[in-house]
CSV table of C-alpha atoms in Angstrom, one decimal:
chain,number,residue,atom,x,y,z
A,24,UNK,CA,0.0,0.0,0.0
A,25,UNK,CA,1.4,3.5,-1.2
A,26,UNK,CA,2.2,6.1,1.2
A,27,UNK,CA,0.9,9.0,1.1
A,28,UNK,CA,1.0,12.5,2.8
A,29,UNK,CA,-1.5,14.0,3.9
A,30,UNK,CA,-0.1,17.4,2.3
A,31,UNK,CA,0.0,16.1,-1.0
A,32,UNK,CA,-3.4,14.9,-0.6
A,33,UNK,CA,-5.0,19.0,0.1
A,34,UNK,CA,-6.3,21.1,-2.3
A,35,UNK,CA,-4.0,23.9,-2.7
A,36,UNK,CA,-5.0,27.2,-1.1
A,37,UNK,CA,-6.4,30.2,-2.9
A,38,UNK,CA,-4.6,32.8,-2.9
A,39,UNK,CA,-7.0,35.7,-2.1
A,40,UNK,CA,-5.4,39.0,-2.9
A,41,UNK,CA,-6.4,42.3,-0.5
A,42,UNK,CA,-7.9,44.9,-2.5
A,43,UNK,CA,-6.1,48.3,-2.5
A,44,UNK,CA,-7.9,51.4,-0.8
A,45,UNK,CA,-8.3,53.7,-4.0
A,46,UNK,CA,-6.9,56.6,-1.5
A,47,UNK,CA,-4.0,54.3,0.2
A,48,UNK,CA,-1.0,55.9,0.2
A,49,UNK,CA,1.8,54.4,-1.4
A,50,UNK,CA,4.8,56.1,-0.9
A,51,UNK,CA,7.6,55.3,1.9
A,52,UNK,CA,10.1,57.6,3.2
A,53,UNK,CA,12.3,56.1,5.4
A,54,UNK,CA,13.8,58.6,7.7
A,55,UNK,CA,16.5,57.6,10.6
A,56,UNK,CA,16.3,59.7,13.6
A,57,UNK,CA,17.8,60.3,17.5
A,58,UNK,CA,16.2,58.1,20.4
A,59,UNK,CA,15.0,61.4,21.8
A,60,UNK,CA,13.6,62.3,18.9
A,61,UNK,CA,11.7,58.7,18.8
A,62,UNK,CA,10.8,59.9,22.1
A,63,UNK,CA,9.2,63.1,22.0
A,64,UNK,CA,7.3,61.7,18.6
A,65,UNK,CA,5.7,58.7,20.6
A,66,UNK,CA,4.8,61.4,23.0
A,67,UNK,CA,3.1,63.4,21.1
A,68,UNK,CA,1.5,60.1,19.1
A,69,UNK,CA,0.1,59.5,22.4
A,70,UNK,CA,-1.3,62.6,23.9
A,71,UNK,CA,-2.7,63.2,20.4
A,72,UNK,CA,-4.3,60.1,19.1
A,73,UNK,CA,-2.7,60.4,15.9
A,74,UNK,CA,0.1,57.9,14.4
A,75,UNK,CA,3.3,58.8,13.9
A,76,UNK,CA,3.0,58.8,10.2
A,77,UNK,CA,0.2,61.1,10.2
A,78,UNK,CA,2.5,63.7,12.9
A,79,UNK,CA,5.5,63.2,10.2
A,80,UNK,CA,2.8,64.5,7.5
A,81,UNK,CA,1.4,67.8,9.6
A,82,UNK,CA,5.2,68.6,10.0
A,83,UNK,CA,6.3,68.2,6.4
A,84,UNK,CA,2.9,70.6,5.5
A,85,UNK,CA,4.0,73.1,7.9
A,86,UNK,CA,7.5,73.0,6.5
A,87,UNK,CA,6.5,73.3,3.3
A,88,UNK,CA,4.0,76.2,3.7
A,89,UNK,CA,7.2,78.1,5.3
A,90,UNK,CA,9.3,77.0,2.6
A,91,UNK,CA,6.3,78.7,0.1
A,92,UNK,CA,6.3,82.2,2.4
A,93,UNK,CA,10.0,82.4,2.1
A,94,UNK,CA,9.9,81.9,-1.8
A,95,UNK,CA,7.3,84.2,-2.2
A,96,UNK,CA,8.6,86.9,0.0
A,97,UNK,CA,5.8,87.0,2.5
C-alpha cells in the first residue's frame, strides 16, 4: 500500500489578494532619527491620538508652507 502524505493529498489554497484602498497611500520615506527624537514623537502620538506617520505628515505641510512664504517673500 502506497504512502501518502497527507499534504499532498490537500487542495492547494487560494490565494486571495487584499484589494487596495483607491486613496491608500503608497509612498515610503524612510527617515532615521535620534532616540530622543523617537521619544518626543511617541509622546506626542500618544497625547494626540494620531500615528506617527500622520505627525511626520502635519510637519512636512507646515515645513513646506514656510518653505512657500519664504519663496514668495511674505
Amino acid at each position: 500500500m502506497p504512502y501518502f502524505n497527507k499534504e499532498c493529498r490537500r487542495t492547494p489554497k487560494k490565494i486571495v489578494k487584499r484589494r487596495r484602498d483607491e486613496h491608500a497611500l503608497k509612498n515610503v520615506i524612510s527617515l532615521r532619527i535620534s532616540d530622543e527624537e523617537m521619544e518626543t514623537l511617541a509622546l506626542v502620538s500618544r497625547n494626540s491620538a494620531k500615528s506617527i506617520s500622520e505627525i511626520m505628515r502635519e510637519a512636512f505641510k507646515a515645513w513646506q508652507a514656510g518653505q512657500r512664504r519664504l519663496c514668495m517673500g511674505i
